[in-house]
Tab-separated table of C-alpha atoms and ligand atoms in Angstrom:
chain	number	residue	atom	x	y	z
A	16	MET	CA	121.383	106.296	110.970
A	17	LYS	CA	117.858	107.287	109.956
A	18	ILE	CA	115.275	104.678	108.770
A	19	PRO	CA	113.258	106.188	106.013
A	20	PHE	CA	109.767	105.082	105.370
A	21	ALA	CA	110.516	104.067	101.819
A	22	ASP	CA	113.481	104.201	100.137
A	23	ILE	CA	113.794	104.586	95.962
A	24	SER	CA	117.555	105.467	95.849
A	25	ARG	CA	118.643	102.057	97.273
A	26	GLN	CA	117.479	100.387	94.276
A	27	TYR	CA	118.311	103.348	92.004
A	28	SER	CA	121.931	102.621	92.727
A	29	LEU	CA	121.505	99.069	91.459
A	30	LEU	CA	119.679	99.615	88.126
A	31	LYS	CA	121.301	102.884	87.364
A	32	GLU	CA	122.930	101.628	84.120
A	33	ASP	CA	119.737	99.978	83.028
A	34	ILE	CA	117.981	103.032	83.405
A	35	TYR	CA	120.220	105.004	82.030
A	36	ARG	CA	120.235	102.715	78.831
A	37	ALA	CA	116.528	102.670	78.584
A	38	VAL	CA	116.399	106.448	78.550
A	39	ASP	CA	119.047	106.855	76.074
A	40	GLN	CA	116.917	104.559	73.616
A	41	VAL	CA	113.925	106.584	74.391
A	42	PHE	CA	115.986	109.772	73.269
A	43	GLU	CA	117.269	108.159	70.308
A	44	SER	CA	114.046	106.978	68.731
A	45	ARG	CA	112.171	110.145	69.935
A	46	ALA	CA	108.979	107.900	71.095
A	47	PHE	CA	108.357	110.435	73.774
A	48	ILE	CA	104.775	109.735	73.854
A	49	GLN	CA	103.126	106.364	73.386
A	50	GLY	CA	105.042	104.414	70.844
A	51	ALA	CA	107.114	101.593	71.002
A	52	PHE	CA	108.245	101.678	74.481
A	53	VAL	CA	104.763	102.367	75.735
A	54	GLU	CA	103.572	99.383	74.004
A	55	LYS	CA	106.196	97.088	75.041
A	56	PHE	CA	105.651	97.639	78.862
A	57	SER	CA	102.045	97.354	78.322
A	58	SER	CA	101.974	94.248	77.136
A	59	GLU	CA	105.115	93.171	79.317
A	60	PHE	CA	102.954	94.126	82.913
A	61	CYS	CA	99.748	92.562	81.328
A	62	ARG	CA	101.456	89.270	80.699
A	63	VAL	CA	102.976	88.982	84.047
A	64	HIS	CA	99.372	89.444	85.557
A	65	GLY	CA	98.043	87.035	83.011
A	66	GLY	CA	95.981	89.867	81.385
A	67	ARG	CA	95.057	89.952	77.887
A	68	PHE	CA	95.069	93.653	76.833
A	69	GLY	CA	97.216	96.134	78.729
A	70	VAL	CA	96.836	100.311	77.791
A	71	GLY	CA	99.399	102.594	78.922
A	72	VAL	CA	98.110	105.721	80.932
A	73	SER	CA	99.599	108.676	82.091
A	74	ASN	CA	98.977	107.956	86.168
A	75	GLY	CA	96.713	105.744	88.259
A	76	THR	CA	93.982	108.393	88.818
A	77	SER	CA	93.580	109.271	85.036
A	78	SER	CA	93.053	105.506	84.574
A	79	LEU	CA	90.407	105.455	86.743
A	80	VAL	CA	88.718	108.254	85.095
A	81	ALA	CA	89.252	106.344	81.576
A	82	ALA	CA	87.813	102.941	82.721
A	83	LEU	CA	84.664	104.858	84.159
A	84	ARG	CA	84.069	106.648	80.910
A	85	ALA	CA	84.817	103.904	78.779
A	86	LEU	CA	82.138	101.914	80.627
A	87	GLY	CA	79.846	104.393	79.728
A	88	ILE	CA	79.661	105.877	83.490
A	89	GLY	CA	78.782	109.769	84.237
A	90	TYR	CA	76.138	111.810	85.250
A	91	GLY	CA	73.449	110.232	86.830
A	92	ASP	CA	74.873	107.083	87.643
A	93	GLU	CA	76.363	105.918	91.118
A	94	VAL	CA	79.576	104.095	91.854
A	95	ILE	CA	80.252	101.941	94.991
A	96	THR	CA	83.880	102.124	96.756
A	97	VAL	CA	85.082	101.933	100.056
A	98	THR	CA	85.984	104.865	102.323
A	99	ASN	CA	89.332	103.774	103.372
A	100	THR	CA	91.279	104.571	100.076
A	101	PHE	CA	93.357	107.071	98.563
A	102	PHE	CA	91.403	110.164	97.802
A	103	ALA	CA	92.000	109.489	94.014
A	104	THR	CA	89.780	106.333	93.674
A	105	VAL	CA	86.568	108.837	94.975
A	106	GLU	CA	87.990	111.628	92.791
A	107	ALA	CA	87.802	109.636	89.659
A	108	ILE	CA	84.208	108.894	90.265
A	109	ASP	CA	83.080	112.812	90.836
A	110	CYS	CA	85.418	113.501	87.536
A	111	VAL	CA	83.152	111.563	85.467
A	112	GLY	CA	80.182	113.102	87.247
A	113	ALA	CA	78.864	110.162	89.053
A	114	LYS	CA	77.808	109.810	92.374
A	115	ILE	CA	80.177	108.392	95.119
A	116	VAL	CA	78.873	105.928	97.337
A	117	LEU	CA	80.842	104.891	100.265
A	118	VAL	CA	80.845	101.465	102.138
A	119	ASP	CA	82.963	100.749	105.240
A	120	CYS	CA	86.021	98.880	105.401
A	121	CYS	CA	86.592	95.979	107.262
A	122	PRO	CA	88.009	96.276	110.780
A	123	ASP	CA	90.703	93.130	110.342
A	124	THR	CA	91.693	93.568	106.588
A	125	TYR	CA	91.168	97.303	106.370
A	126	GLY	CA	89.884	96.966	102.828
A	127	ILE	CA	86.103	97.209	101.403
A	128	ASP	CA	83.798	95.239	103.465
A	129	VAL	CA	82.070	93.365	100.759
A	130	SER	CA	79.176	92.359	102.944
A	131	GLN	CA	77.853	95.856	102.803
A	132	ILE	CA	78.139	96.208	98.970
A	133	GLU	CA	74.476	94.796	98.189
A	134	SER	CA	72.731	97.093	100.690
A	135	LYS	CA	74.022	100.268	98.667
A	136	ILE	CA	72.954	98.974	95.232
A	137	THR	CA	69.962	101.185	93.415
A	138	LYS	CA	68.867	101.281	90.075
A	139	LYS	CA	71.500	103.735	89.538
A	140	THR	CA	74.480	101.972	90.572
A	141	LYS	CA	76.618	101.213	87.323
A	142	ALA	CA	79.988	99.942	89.045
A	143	ILE	CA	81.676	98.642	91.958
A	144	ILE	CA	85.386	99.797	92.639
A	145	PRO	CA	87.028	97.340	95.028
A	146	VAL	CA	90.390	98.788	96.281
A	147	HIS	CA	93.139	95.931	96.749
A	148	LEU	CA	94.171	98.463	99.607
A	149	TYR	CA	98.182	98.146	100.940
A	150	GLY	CA	98.161	95.368	98.471
A	151	ASN	CA	95.747	93.135	100.158
A	152	PRO	CA	93.085	91.647	98.086
A	153	ALA	CA	89.590	92.283	98.343
A	154	ASP	CA	87.317	89.113	98.148
A	155	MET	CA	86.820	89.128	94.439
A	156	LYS	CA	84.663	85.860	94.356
A	157	ILE	CA	81.918	87.911	96.417
A	158	VAL	CA	82.319	91.338	94.591
A	159	MET	CA	82.112	89.403	91.146
A	160	GLN	CA	78.827	87.513	92.402
A	161	ILE	CA	77.417	90.637	93.054
A	162	SER	CA	78.630	92.400	89.817
A	163	LYS	CA	76.818	89.309	87.992
A	164	LYS	CA	73.659	89.231	89.815
A	165	TYR	CA	72.886	92.649	89.468
A	166	ASN	CA	74.904	93.232	86.058
A	167	ILE	CA	76.992	96.088	87.401
A	168	HIS	CA	80.625	96.667	86.262
A	169	VAL	CA	83.670	96.200	88.302
A	170	ILE	CA	86.843	98.289	88.135
A	171	GLU	CA	89.305	97.140	90.220
A	172	ASP	CA	91.751	99.917	91.725
A	173	CYS	CA	94.959	97.902	91.744
A	174	ALA	CA	97.108	101.168	92.351
A	175	GLN	CA	99.013	99.327	95.483
A	176	ALA	CA	98.505	95.959	94.566
A	177	HIS	CA	100.909	94.935	91.679
A	178	LEU	CA	101.500	90.878	91.686
A	179	ALA	CA	98.752	90.509	94.514
A	180	SER	CA	96.357	87.567	93.863
A	181	PHE	CA	93.390	86.110	94.659
A	182	ASP	CA	92.645	82.151	94.523
A	183	GLY	CA	95.648	81.976	92.342
A	184	GLN	CA	94.594	84.603	89.943
A	185	ALA	CA	96.216	88.041	89.590
A	186	ILE	CA	94.167	90.723	90.827
A	187	GLY	CA	92.907	93.183	88.269
A	188	THR	CA	91.665	90.229	85.946
A	189	PHE	CA	88.419	89.617	87.944
A	190	GLY	CA	86.594	92.757	87.132
A	191	ASP	CA	85.888	94.288	83.586
A	192	ILE	CA	89.133	96.442	83.967
A	193	GLY	CA	91.984	96.639	86.291
A	194	SER	CA	93.698	99.958	87.255
A	195	PHE	CA	97.248	100.259	88.289
A	196	SER	CA	99.487	103.239	89.160
A	197	PHE	CA	103.546	103.531	88.907
A	198	PHE	CA	103.664	106.415	91.016
A	199	PRO	CA	107.256	106.486	92.166
A	200	GLY	CA	106.486	105.231	95.688
A	201	LYS	CA	104.314	102.079	94.345
A	202	ASN	CA	105.690	98.506	94.597
A	203	LEU	CA	106.634	99.244	90.831
A	204	GLY	CA	107.499	102.941	90.371
A	205	ALA	CA	108.238	105.172	87.442
A	206	PHE	CA	110.491	108.315	87.626
A	207	GLY	CA	107.287	110.526	87.257
A	208	ASP	CA	103.599	109.499	86.973
A	209	ALA	CA	102.320	106.453	85.200
A	210	GLY	CA	99.370	104.014	85.019
A	211	LEU	CA	97.900	101.197	83.188
A	212	LEU	CA	94.751	99.727	82.480
A	213	ILE	CA	94.248	95.869	81.937
A	214	THR	CA	91.107	94.058	80.501
A	215	GLY	CA	90.376	91.014	79.131
A	216	ASN	CA	87.908	92.281	76.425
A	217	GLU	CA	89.217	93.542	73.266
A	218	GLU	CA	86.522	95.977	72.289
A	219	LEU	CA	86.781	97.852	75.720
A	220	ALA	CA	90.753	97.764	75.195
A	221	ARG	CA	90.016	99.498	71.889
A	222	ARG	CA	87.876	102.089	73.773
A	223	LEU	CA	90.142	102.718	76.307
A	224	ALA	CA	93.030	103.217	73.934
A	225	GLN	CA	90.941	105.844	72.448
A	226	GLU	CA	89.385	107.319	75.727
A	227	ILE	CA	92.988	108.174	76.707
A	228	ASN	CA	93.911	109.714	73.220
A	229	HIS	CA	91.648	112.362	72.372
A	230	GLY	CA	88.711	109.875	71.328
A	231	ARG	CA	90.673	109.745	68.123
A	232	ILE	CA	89.923	107.397	64.909
A	233	GLY	CA	92.519	109.194	62.620
A	234	LYS	CA	95.115	111.599	63.429
A	235	TYR	CA	92.586	114.775	63.332
A	236	GLU	CA	89.569	112.925	63.415
A	237	HIS	CA	87.668	112.635	66.855
A	238	GLU	CA	84.738	109.706	67.394
A	239	PHE	CA	83.824	111.200	70.736
A	240	PHE	CA	85.142	113.297	73.405
A	241	GLY	CA	88.176	111.720	75.093
A	242	ASN	CA	91.144	112.980	76.960
A	243	ASN	CA	94.948	113.289	76.750
A	244	PHE	CA	95.875	110.687	79.312
A	245	ARG	CA	98.857	109.043	77.268
A	246	MET	CA	101.912	107.324	78.883
A	247	ASP	CA	105.334	108.927	78.517
A	248	GLY	CA	107.810	106.673	76.488
A	249	ILE	CA	110.439	107.450	78.930
A	250	GLN	CA	108.708	106.127	81.721
A	251	ALA	CA	107.664	102.864	80.041
A	252	ALA	CA	111.314	102.376	79.565
A	253	ILE	CA	112.135	102.720	82.862
A	254	LEU	CA	109.412	100.415	83.858
A	255	SER	CA	110.597	97.992	81.443
A	256	ALA	CA	113.964	98.106	82.954
A	257	LYS	CA	112.707	97.635	86.345
A	258	LEU	CA	109.763	95.130	85.917
A	259	PRO	CA	112.039	92.061	85.953
A	260	CYS	CA	112.995	93.067	89.645
A	261	LEU	CA	109.074	93.013	90.600
A	262	ARG	CA	108.692	89.300	91.667
A	263	ASP	CA	111.993	89.721	93.792
A	264	TRP	CA	110.926	92.785	95.475
A	265	THR	CA	107.542	91.782	96.356
A	266	ASN	CA	108.939	88.383	97.681
A	267	LYS	CA	110.983	90.929	99.758
A	268	ARG	CA	108.072	92.833	100.925
A	269	GLN	CA	106.210	89.855	101.956
A	270	ALA	CA	109.256	88.395	103.530
A	271	ILE	CA	109.955	91.751	105.850
A	272	SER	CA	106.128	91.822	106.517
A	273	LYS	CA	106.129	87.943	107.946
A	274	ILE	CA	108.888	88.976	110.331
A	275	TYR	CA	107.149	92.118	111.363
A	276	ASN	CA	103.842	90.204	111.447
A	277	ASP	CA	104.736	87.521	113.679
A	278	ALA	CA	106.950	89.714	116.092
A	279	LEU	CA	103.789	91.910	116.584
A	280	ILE	CA	101.066	89.256	117.096
A	281	GLU	CA	103.426	87.651	119.536
A	282	LYS	CA	103.333	90.923	121.303
A	283	GLY	CA	99.520	91.240	121.043
A	284	PHE	CA	99.330	93.928	118.558
A	285	LYS	CA	96.740	93.957	115.880
A	286	THR	CA	98.000	93.716	112.442
A	287	MET	CA	96.238	93.764	108.756
A	288	LYS	CA	94.684	90.395	108.346
A	289	VAL	CA	94.816	88.543	104.682
A	290	ILE	CA	91.737	86.383	103.794
A	291	VAL	CA	91.695	82.965	102.826
A	292	GLY	CA	93.105	82.461	99.128
A	293	ALA	CA	94.472	85.901	98.810
A	294	THR	CA	98.236	86.806	98.632
A	295	CYS	CA	99.085	90.294	99.555
A	296	SER	CA	101.574	92.224	97.952
A	297	TYR	CA	102.311	94.365	100.772
A	298	HIS	CA	102.800	97.894	99.502
A	299	LEU	CA	102.267	99.018	103.325
A	300	PHE	CA	102.572	97.212	106.516
A	301	VAL	CA	99.669	98.454	108.880
A	302	VAL	CA	99.575	97.817	112.637
A	303	GLU	CA	97.041	99.416	115.043
A	304	CYS	CA	97.762	101.113	118.450
A	305	ALA	CA	96.045	103.276	120.809
A	306	ASN	CA	98.542	106.125	121.388
A	307	ARG	CA	99.335	106.187	117.499
A	308	ASP	CA	100.218	109.954	116.846
A	309	GLU	CA	102.562	109.623	120.062
A	310	VAL	CA	104.232	106.576	118.445
A	311	GLN	CA	104.704	108.095	114.973
A	312	HIS	CA	106.446	111.077	117.057
A	313	LYS	CA	108.723	109.089	119.024
A	314	MET	CA	109.559	106.807	116.222
A	315	LEU	CA	110.567	109.745	114.597
A	316	ASP	CA	112.836	110.755	117.445
A	317	ASP	CA	114.792	107.450	117.113
A	318	GLY	CA	114.988	108.256	113.620
A	319	ILE	CA	112.562	106.028	112.005
A	320	GLU	CA	109.935	107.506	109.815
A	321	THR	CA	106.536	105.895	109.596
A	322	GLY	CA	103.106	107.022	107.494
A	323	ILE	CA	99.332	106.907	108.004
A	324	HIS	CA	97.180	105.377	105.272
A	325	TYR	CA	94.903	107.260	105.701
A	326	PRO	CA	94.579	109.918	108.321
A	327	ILE	CA	91.103	110.998	106.978
A	328	PRO	CA	88.681	108.407	105.418
A	329	CYS	CA	86.939	109.676	102.046
A	330	HIS	CA	83.888	110.343	103.664
A	331	LYS	CA	85.434	112.696	106.340
A	332	GLN	CA	87.243	114.800	103.587
A	333	PRO	CA	86.261	118.526	103.461
A	334	ALA	CA	85.617	117.943	99.558
A	335	PHE	CA	83.379	114.950	100.332
A	336	LEU	CA	81.374	116.853	103.296
A	337	ASN	CA	81.121	119.942	101.197
A	338	LYS	CA	79.674	118.210	98.209
A	339	TYR	CA	77.419	115.911	99.927
A	340	LYS	CA	76.370	117.917	102.869
A	341	ASN	CA	72.671	116.575	102.834
A	342	GLU	CA	73.636	113.217	103.287
A	343	ARG	CA	74.664	111.432	106.478
A	344	VAL	CA	77.227	108.713	105.847
A	345	ASP	CA	78.380	106.747	109.267
A	346	LEU	CA	81.420	104.378	108.826
A	347	PRO	CA	82.722	103.735	112.208
A	348	HIS	CA	85.104	101.109	111.284
A	349	ALA	CA	87.160	103.469	109.022
A	350	GLU	CA	86.842	106.292	111.246
A	351	ARG	CA	88.053	104.298	114.364
A	352	ILE	CA	91.164	102.487	112.493
A	353	SER	CA	91.927	106.189	110.724
A	354	LYS	CA	92.834	107.097	114.470
A	355	ARG	CA	94.891	103.844	115.204
A	356	ILE	CA	96.732	102.559	112.150
A	357	LEU	CA	100.304	103.377	111.513
A	358	SER	CA	102.150	102.256	108.348
A	359	LEU	CA	105.824	100.817	109.328
A	360	PRO	CA	108.965	101.364	106.849
A	361	LEU	CA	108.775	98.717	104.227
A	362	PHE	CA	110.836	98.485	100.973
A	363	PRO	CA	112.461	95.547	99.497
A	364	GLU	CA	116.045	96.531	100.579
A	365	LEU	CA	115.060	97.060	104.323
A	366	THR	CA	117.963	95.240	106.148
A	367	ALA	CA	117.352	92.812	108.950
A	368	PRO	CA	119.228	95.050	111.382
A	369	GLU	CA	116.769	98.183	110.327
A	370	ILE	CA	113.872	95.552	110.913
A	371	GLU	CA	114.975	94.994	114.364
A	372	ARG	CA	115.391	98.763	115.143
A	373	VAL	CA	111.618	99.238	113.916
A	374	LEU	CA	109.895	96.424	116.068
A	375	GLU	CA	112.087	97.666	118.855
A	376	SER	CA	111.247	101.254	118.846
A	377	PHE	CA	107.210	100.647	117.858
A	378	THR	CA	106.990	97.868	120.626
A	379	LYS	CA	108.638	100.130	123.218
A	380	ILE	CA	106.352	103.018	122.830
A	381	ALA	CA	103.143	101.620	121.278
A	382	LYS	CA	100.309	100.820	123.527
A	383	LYS	CA	97.481	98.396	122.439
B	428	PLP	C1	98.175	105.959	94.328
B	428	PLP	C2	96.879	105.653	94.082
B	428	PLP	C3	96.031	105.860	93.113
B	428	PLP	C4	96.408	107.100	91.893
B	428	PLP	O1	97.424	106.555	91.202
B	428	PLP	P1	98.230	107.955	90.916
B	428	PLP	O2	99.383	107.094	89.941
B	428	PLP	O3	99.371	108.499	91.964
B	428	PLP	O4	97.408	109.050	89.991
B	428	PLP	C5	94.634	105.620	92.911
B	428	PLP	N1	94.182	104.665	93.949
B	428	PLP	C6	95.080	103.958	94.856
B	428	PLP	C7	94.320	103.280	96.111
B	428	PLP	C8	96.209	104.873	95.054
B	428	PLP	O5	97.027	104.031	95.773
């Protein structure tokens, strides 16, 4: 039997009736765009994270764009983020016309090296986007200290970090805005694209809601140039049906990751570290090895799918090199780990025998 990298069908078969009922309700009420289901899910998801205002959005990329715009960030401004992230983080910065300023990742957590942020701050710096990569929280204490000291906004990219926390507080509630994605493969996945913004600031929440809906103040009156980044009612209803499972799914991801971690560390492999005070939601389980590509191919021969997140750091992407060709960006940790990291199969329904098989196959082939 094949072991997939992620398997959405296993949870679907369990939730099928709830999801059909949810979708049927949307069809009956015709609340296809925004409306009651979007409002319900936005406030539920926000509440689960201890946030104040939730704004449903079309996906986790447009949510970052809307967040930057709502904070007034655009041409001439600089935004600092980490090179080891999904491309959408930097794409959003480019989309509003701001300059992408990258720092390296930490070689142990694989997330943003917060000790490098201050050295990148200039008069033009308007925001920091810490990415809670793989569900592993960035050190928000340090990020918020820097934010206060220099009066710079913070937008947390929580696309991989539903229910992750730092010092007992849900990530996404530290900065000005938290941005989530419900891409089908994320810890909470829609059946299509969806995203959400969380903020503690009422005025900013209003601005965000307008930003994603044509800058509207009335049906055909537009206060500023916004966009159509609205969430679908169907996606919201499906997400509401799935939300009650999120805690349990997260617990299972954490439990599976602990089994992986204990076994691999005992064998001397290097896995992702979680800083003191942080609770990782384990969107991905990442381990290093010297012969990564060989391991990936041979594990596939053993019937086991793995992933690489990410094979090319953002500063090495053709799009970035092309646009920033006059700049020299050296981020050695990200470059090194991008050749060594492998993401093992991880989803809540993964069985004990499957976990065993993954570990057996990996440790048989992988070299430190
Ligand atoms: C998935 C992801 C996004 C983008 O989310 P979409 O909903 O796919 O647009 C942004 N940042 C990170 C870190 C992601 O993993």
